[in-house]
Amino acid sequence: MEDKKAQKILKELEGNIHLLKTKSGLTQLMNRKKLAKITRNVEYENELKELQVELIKLQNWAYDNKKRVMIIFEGRDAAGKGGAIKRFTQYLNPRKFRVVALQKPTEVETGQFYFQRYFQHLPNPGEITFFDRSWYNRAIVEPVFDFCTPEQYEKFMKEVPEIEHALIDDGIILIKFWFSITKENQQKRFKERMTNPLKHWKLSPVDQKAQEMWDKVTYYKEEMFSRSHTGYAPWIIVDSNDKKRARLESIRYVLSKIPYEGKDDAKINLHHDPEIVERYHRRTHSEK
């Protein structure tokens, strides 16, 4: 075993055997999953837990220092926004965070100032709010499906950079994610929702039109990036074709951007992978 290549193989085998001996590894072995998949899954679960430990530190720091953190999750239907939010919040103190996922506006809300119903869900001092879709519904969903007028759309696009500037100027820490998938992967996920009774509830009439409206969504997405991507509130693009990698790297991005206490003691890498998470640049963003 003096050969370096042989030593490397042996080390990998020892590592895989260790993973297989864990509770999660043994459970998956009992379900007769392939060994390579089991080791990947266990590695993912271990890495996720280490990052979630850091999220708890971040939450405690925000609470102790009365910081207000707002994280927006946008993206096409079935891009993995909800799954990512679930992993962000899985072990957080429920008294110190909120997930905001608003239904379609009521008749009263339709007549209000557009941002009004979102403002009541802004983070309070010491709180983190996760927006599963946000006021950016008016940038994409509403114009694509004719839920707003062209005048309402234009008014929103002019106002949103100023609104976000005011929020950040008031001390809110704002992060805007766009979860990006290919058309083929979106179709696969829709098919899974149709056949899986545990996921069937996720399908909506809007979802069912998403594939045929792909190009129109692309147009409005590019307009949104071009007109609402700013130095103080940039769009962060997450490649979510691999949902597990997207979850890990989006968590890592948030941790890397917020100076919480205990960060230097982290036992895991907090530098996000630029191949998975990147800041939007003013060029055509490709979602094939």
CSV table of C-alpha atoms in Angstrom, one decimal:
chain,number,residue,atom,x,y,z
A,1,MET,CA,0.0,0.0,0.0
A,2,GLU,CA,2.9,2.3,-0.5
A,3,ASP,CA,1.6,3.4,-3.9
A,4,LYS,CA,-0.1,6.9,-3.5
A,5,LYS,CA,-3.0,5.9,-5.8
A,6,ALA,CA,-3.7,2.8,-3.8
A,7,GLN,CA,-3.5,4.7,-0.5
A,8,LYS,CA,-6.1,7.2,-1.9
A,9,ILE,CA,-8.5,4.4,-2.9
A,10,LEU,CA,-8.1,2.8,0.5
A,11,LYS,CA,-8.8,6.2,2.3
A,12,GLU,CA,-12.0,6.6,0.2
A,13,LEU,CA,-13.1,3.1,1.0
A,14,GLU,CA,-12.6,3.7,4.7
A,15,GLY,CA,-14.6,6.9,4.5
A,16,ASN,CA,-17.4,5.2,2.6
A,17,ILE,CA,-17.5,2.3,5.2
A,18,HIS,CA,-17.7,4.9,8.0
A,19,LEU,CA,-20.7,6.6,6.2
A,20,LEU,CA,-22.5,3.3,5.7
A,21,LYS,CA,-22.2,2.5,9.4
A,22,THR,CA,-24.1,5.6,10.4
A,23,LYS,CA,-27.8,5.4,11.2
A,24,SER,CA,-28.8,7.1,7.9
A,25,GLY,CA,-26.5,4.9,5.9
A,26,LEU,CA,-27.8,1.7,7.5
A,27,THR,CA,-31.4,2.8,6.9
A,28,GLN,CA,-30.7,3.4,3.2
A,29,LEU,CA,-28.8,0.0,3.0
A,30,MET,CA,-32.0,-1.7,4.3
A,31,ASN,CA,-33.9,0.0,1.5
A,32,ARG,CA,-31.4,-1.5,-1.0
A,33,LYS,CA,-30.3,1.7,-2.4
A,34,LYS,CA,-27.0,1.8,-4.4
A,35,LEU,CA,-23.9,2.2,-2.4
A,36,ALA,CA,-22.7,5.3,-4.3
A,37,LYS,CA,-26.1,7.0,-3.8
A,38,ILE,CA,-26.1,6.1,-0.1
A,39,THR,CA,-22.7,7.7,0.5
A,40,ARG,CA,-23.7,10.8,-1.4
A,41,ASN,CA,-26.9,11.1,0.6
A,42,VAL,CA,-25.1,10.7,4.0
A,43,GLU,CA,-22.4,13.2,3.0
A,44,TYR,CA,-25.2,15.7,2.1
A,45,GLU,CA,-27.0,15.1,5.4
A,46,ASN,CA,-23.8,15.6,7.4
A,47,GLU,CA,-22.9,18.7,5.5
A,48,LEU,CA,-26.4,20.1,5.9
A,49,LYS,CA,-26.4,19.6,9.6
A,50,GLU,CA,-23.1,21.4,10.0
A,51,LEU,CA,-24.5,24.3,8.0
A,52,GLN,CA,-27.7,24.3,10.1
A,53,VAL,CA,-25.6,24.6,13.2
A,54,GLU,CA,-24.2,27.8,11.8
A,55,LEU,CA,-27.7,29.0,10.9
A,56,ILE,CA,-28.7,28.7,14.6
A,57,LYS,CA,-25.7,30.8,15.5
A,58,LEU,CA,-26.8,33.4,12.9
A,59,GLN,CA,-30.3,33.4,14.3
A,60,ASN,CA,-29.1,33.9,17.8
A,61,TRP,CA,-26.9,36.7,16.7
A,62,ALA,CA,-29.7,38.4,14.9
A,63,TYR,CA,-32.0,38.1,17.9
A,64,ASP,CA,-29.4,39.3,20.5
A,65,ASN,CA,-28.5,42.3,18.3
A,66,LYS,CA,-32.0,43.1,17.1
A,67,LYS,CA,-31.0,42.6,13.5
A,68,ARG,CA,-33.7,42.3,10.8
A,69,VAL,CA,-33.0,39.8,8.1
A,70,MET,CA,-35.2,39.3,5.0
A,71,ILE,CA,-34.5,36.5,2.5
A,72,ILE,CA,-36.5,36.4,-0.8
A,73,PHE,CA,-36.8,33.1,-2.7
A,74,GLU,CA,-37.9,33.6,-6.3
A,75,GLY,CA,-37.7,31.3,-9.3
A,76,ARG,CA,-39.8,29.3,-11.8
A,77,ASP,CA,-42.4,26.8,-10.6
A,78,ALA,CA,-40.8,23.6,-9.2
A,79,ALA,CA,-37.4,25.3,-8.9
A,80,GLY,CA,-37.0,24.1,-5.3
A,81,LYS,CA,-37.7,27.3,-3.4
A,82,GLY,CA,-39.9,25.6,-0.8
A,83,GLY,CA,-37.5,22.7,-0.2
A,84,ALA,CA,-34.6,25.2,0.3
A,85,ILE,CA,-36.6,27.2,2.8
A,86,LYS,CA,-37.5,24.0,4.7
A,87,ARG,CA,-33.8,23.2,5.1
A,88,PHE,CA,-33.0,26.8,6.2
A,89,THR,CA,-35.6,26.7,8.9
A,90,GLN,CA,-35.5,23.0,10.0
A,91,TYR,CA,-33.8,23.6,13.3
A,92,LEU,CA,-34.3,27.3,13.9
A,93,ASN,CA,-36.2,28.6,16.9
A,94,PRO,CA,-39.8,29.1,15.5
A,95,ARG,CA,-40.3,32.1,17.7
A,96,LYS,CA,-37.5,34.0,16.0
A,97,PHE,CA,-38.4,33.5,12.3
A,98,ARG,CA,-41.3,33.5,9.9
A,99,VAL,CA,-42.0,32.0,6.5
A,100,VAL,CA,-44.2,34.3,4.4
A,101,ALA,CA,-46.1,32.6,1.5
A,102,LEU,CA,-49.1,34.8,0.7
A,103,GLN,CA,-52.2,33.7,-1.1
A,104,LYS,CA,-53.7,35.7,-4.0
A,105,PRO,CA,-54.7,39.2,-2.8
A,106,THR,CA,-58.2,39.8,-1.5
A,107,GLU,CA,-60.5,42.3,-3.0
A,108,VAL,CA,-59.5,44.8,-0.4
A,109,GLU,CA,-55.8,44.1,-0.9
A,110,THR,CA,-56.2,44.6,-4.6
A,111,GLY,CA,-57.2,48.2,-4.1
A,112,GLN,CA,-54.3,48.9,-1.7
A,113,PHE,CA,-50.9,50.3,-2.3
A,114,TYR,CA,-49.2,47.3,-3.9
A,115,PHE,CA,-46.5,46.8,-1.3
A,116,GLN,CA,-48.8,47.3,1.6
A,117,ARG,CA,-49.7,43.7,2.2
A,118,TYR,CA,-46.0,42.7,2.1
A,119,PHE,CA,-44.9,45.5,4.5
A,120,GLN,CA,-46.8,43.9,7.4
A,121,HIS,CA,-44.6,40.8,7.0
A,122,LEU,CA,-41.3,42.6,7.1
A,123,PRO,CA,-38.9,41.3,9.8
A,124,ASN,CA,-39.2,42.7,13.3
A,125,PRO,CA,-36.0,43.4,15.3
A,126,GLY,CA,-34.3,40.1,16.1
A,127,GLU,CA,-36.2,38.2,13.4
A,128,ILE,CA,-35.5,36.5,10.1
A,129,THR,CA,-38.3,36.3,7.5
A,130,PHE,CA,-38.2,33.9,4.5
A,131,PHE,CA,-40.4,35.0,1.6
A,132,ASP,CA,-41.6,32.1,-0.5
A,133,ARG,CA,-42.3,34.4,-3.5
A,134,SER,CA,-42.6,38.1,-2.8
A,135,TRP,CA,-43.6,41.4,-4.3
A,136,TYR,CA,-41.8,40.2,-7.4
A,137,ASN,CA,-45.0,38.4,-8.3
A,138,ARG,CA,-45.8,41.6,-10.1
A,139,ALA,CA,-42.5,41.4,-12.1
A,140,ILE,CA,-43.2,38.0,-13.6
A,141,VAL,CA,-46.3,36.0,-12.6
A,142,GLU,CA,-48.8,38.8,-12.8
A,143,PRO,CA,-47.8,40.2,-16.3
A,144,VAL,CA,-47.3,36.7,-17.7
A,145,PHE,CA,-50.8,35.6,-16.8
A,146,ASP,CA,-52.4,39.1,-17.2
A,147,PHE,CA,-53.2,39.5,-13.5
A,148,CYS,CA,-52.1,43.1,-13.6
A,149,THR,CA,-52.3,45.9,-16.2
A,150,PRO,CA,-49.3,47.2,-18.1
A,151,GLU,CA,-49.5,50.4,-16.1
A,152,GLN,CA,-49.4,48.6,-12.8
A,153,TYR,CA,-46.4,46.6,-14.0
A,154,GLU,CA,-44.5,49.7,-15.1
A,155,LYS,CA,-45.3,51.5,-11.8
A,156,PHE,CA,-44.0,48.5,-9.8
A,157,MET,CA,-40.8,48.2,-11.8
A,158,LYS,CA,-40.0,51.9,-11.2
A,159,GLU,CA,-40.8,51.8,-7.5
A,160,VAL,CA,-39.2,48.5,-6.4
A,161,PRO,CA,-35.5,49.7,-6.5
A,162,GLU,CA,-36.5,52.7,-4.4
A,163,ILE,CA,-38.5,50.6,-1.9
A,164,GLU,CA,-35.6,48.2,-1.4
A,165,HIS,CA,-33.1,51.0,-1.1
A,166,ALA,CA,-35.3,52.5,1.7
A,167,LEU,CA,-35.6,49.1,3.5
A,168,ILE,CA,-31.8,48.6,3.4
A,169,ASP,CA,-31.2,52.2,4.4
A,170,ASP,CA,-33.4,51.5,7.5
A,171,GLY,CA,-31.2,48.6,8.5
A,172,ILE,CA,-32.8,45.5,7.0
A,173,ILE,CA,-30.4,42.9,5.7
A,174,LEU,CA,-31.9,41.8,2.3
A,175,ILE,CA,-30.9,38.8,0.2
A,176,LYS,CA,-32.7,38.0,-3.1
A,177,PHE,CA,-32.4,34.5,-4.5
A,178,TRP,CA,-33.5,33.3,-8.0
A,179,PHE,CA,-33.6,29.5,-8.2
A,180,SER,CA,-32.8,28.6,-11.7
A,181,ILE,CA,-33.7,25.3,-13.5
A,182,THR,CA,-33.9,24.1,-17.1
A,183,LYS,CA,-37.1,23.5,-18.9
A,184,GLU,CA,-36.5,19.8,-19.0
A,185,ASN,CA,-36.0,19.5,-15.3
A,186,GLN,CA,-39.1,21.6,-14.6
A,187,GLN,CA,-41.1,19.1,-16.7
A,188,LYS,CA,-39.6,16.1,-14.8
A,189,ARG,CA,-40.6,17.7,-11.5
A,190,PHE,CA,-44.1,18.4,-12.7
A,191,LYS,CA,-44.5,14.8,-13.7
A,192,GLU,CA,-43.3,13.7,-10.3
A,193,ARG,CA,-45.9,15.9,-8.7
A,194,MET,CA,-48.6,14.4,-10.8
A,195,THR,CA,-47.7,10.8,-9.9
A,196,ASN,CA,-46.7,11.3,-6.3
A,197,PRO,CA,-49.7,11.6,-4.0
A,198,LEU,CA,-47.6,13.3,-1.3
A,199,LYS,CA,-46.6,16.1,-3.8
A,200,HIS,CA,-49.8,16.4,-5.8
A,201,TRP,CA,-51.0,19.3,-3.7
A,202,LYS,CA,-48.1,21.4,-5.1
A,203,LEU,CA,-49.7,21.4,-8.5
A,204,SER,CA,-51.7,24.5,-9.4
A,205,PRO,CA,-53.4,25.8,-12.6
A,206,VAL,CA,-50.5,28.2,-13.0
A,207,ASP,CA,-48.0,25.4,-12.7
A,208,GLN,CA,-49.8,23.4,-15.4
A,209,LYS,CA,-49.3,26.4,-17.8
A,210,ALA,CA,-45.7,27.0,-16.9
A,211,GLN,CA,-44.2,24.9,-19.6
A,212,GLU,CA,-46.1,26.6,-22.4
A,213,MET,CA,-45.4,30.0,-21.0
A,214,TRP,CA,-41.7,29.3,-20.6
A,215,ASP,CA,-40.5,31.9,-23.1
A,216,LYS,CA,-42.8,34.6,-21.8
A,217,VAL,CA,-41.5,34.0,-18.3
A,218,THR,CA,-38.0,34.2,-19.6
A,219,TYR,CA,-38.7,37.6,-21.1
A,220,TYR,CA,-40.1,39.1,-17.9
A,221,LYS,CA,-37.4,37.4,-15.8
A,222,GLU,CA,-34.7,39.2,-17.8
A,223,GLU,CA,-36.6,42.5,-17.5
A,224,MET,CA,-36.8,42.0,-13.7
A,225,PHE,CA,-33.1,41.3,-13.5
A,226,SER,CA,-32.2,44.2,-15.7
A,227,ARG,CA,-34.4,46.7,-13.8
A,228,SER,CA,-34.2,45.6,-10.2
A,229,HIS,CA,-30.6,44.3,-9.9
A,230,THR,CA,-28.7,46.9,-7.9
A,231,GLY,CA,-25.5,47.2,-6.1
A,232,TYR,CA,-27.3,47.4,-2.7
A,233,ALA,CA,-29.9,44.7,-3.5
A,234,PRO,CA,-28.3,42.3,-6.1
A,235,TRP,CA,-30.0,39.2,-7.5
A,236,ILE,CA,-28.2,36.0,-6.5
A,237,ILE,CA,-28.7,33.2,-9.0
A,238,VAL,CA,-28.8,29.6,-7.7
A,239,ASP,CA,-28.5,26.7,-10.1
A,240,SER,CA,-31.1,24.4,-8.6
A,241,ASN,CA,-31.0,21.6,-11.2
A,242,ASP,CA,-29.4,19.6,-8.4
A,243,LYS,CA,-31.7,20.5,-5.5
A,244,LYS,CA,-29.4,19.2,-2.7
A,245,ARG,CA,-26.4,21.2,-4.0
A,246,ALA,CA,-28.7,24.3,-4.3
A,247,ARG,CA,-29.8,24.0,-0.7
A,248,LEU,CA,-26.3,23.6,0.6
A,249,GLU,CA,-24.8,26.4,-1.4
A,250,SER,CA,-27.6,28.9,-0.8
A,251,ILE,CA,-27.3,28.4,2.9
A,252,ARG,CA,-23.5,28.8,2.6
A,253,TYR,CA,-24.1,32.0,0.7
A,254,VAL,CA,-26.2,33.5,3.4
A,255,LEU,CA,-23.8,32.5,6.1
A,256,SER,CA,-20.9,34.0,4.1
A,257,LYS,CA,-22.6,37.4,3.8
A,258,ILE,CA,-23.7,38.0,7.4
A,259,PRO,CA,-21.1,38.7,10.2
A,260,TYR,CA,-22.6,36.7,12.9
A,261,GLU,CA,-20.8,35.8,16.2
A,262,GLY,CA,-19.1,32.4,16.3
A,263,LYS,CA,-18.5,32.4,12.5
A,264,ASP,CA,-14.8,31.9,12.9
A,265,ASP,CA,-15.3,28.7,14.9
A,266,ALA,CA,-17.3,27.0,12.1
A,267,LYS,CA,-16.3,23.4,11.4
A,268,ILE,CA,-17.4,23.6,7.8
A,269,ASN,CA,-16.4,25.6,4.7
A,270,LEU,CA,-18.6,28.7,4.5
A,271,HIS,CA,-17.4,29.8,1.0
A,272,HIS,CA,-20.2,29.1,-1.5
A,273,ASP,CA,-19.4,27.4,-4.8
A,274,PRO,CA,-19.5,30.0,-7.6
A,275,GLU,CA,-20.5,27.3,-10.1
A,276,ILE,CA,-23.8,26.9,-8.1
A,277,VAL,CA,-24.4,30.4,-6.7
A,278,GLU,CA,-23.4,33.6,-8.5
A,279,ARG,CA,-24.3,37.2,-8.5
A,280,TYR,CA,-26.3,38.2,-11.6
A,281,HIS,CA,-24.3,40.0,-14.2
A,282,ARG,CA,-25.9,42.2,-16.9
A,283,ARG,CA,-25.8,39.6,-19.6
A,284,THR,CA,-28.3,37.1,-20.9
A,285,HIS,CA,-28.9,34.6,-18.1
A,286,SER,CA,-29.5,31.2,-19.7
A,287,GLU,CA,-32.2,28.8,-18.5
A,288,LYS,CA,-32.3,26.4,-21.4
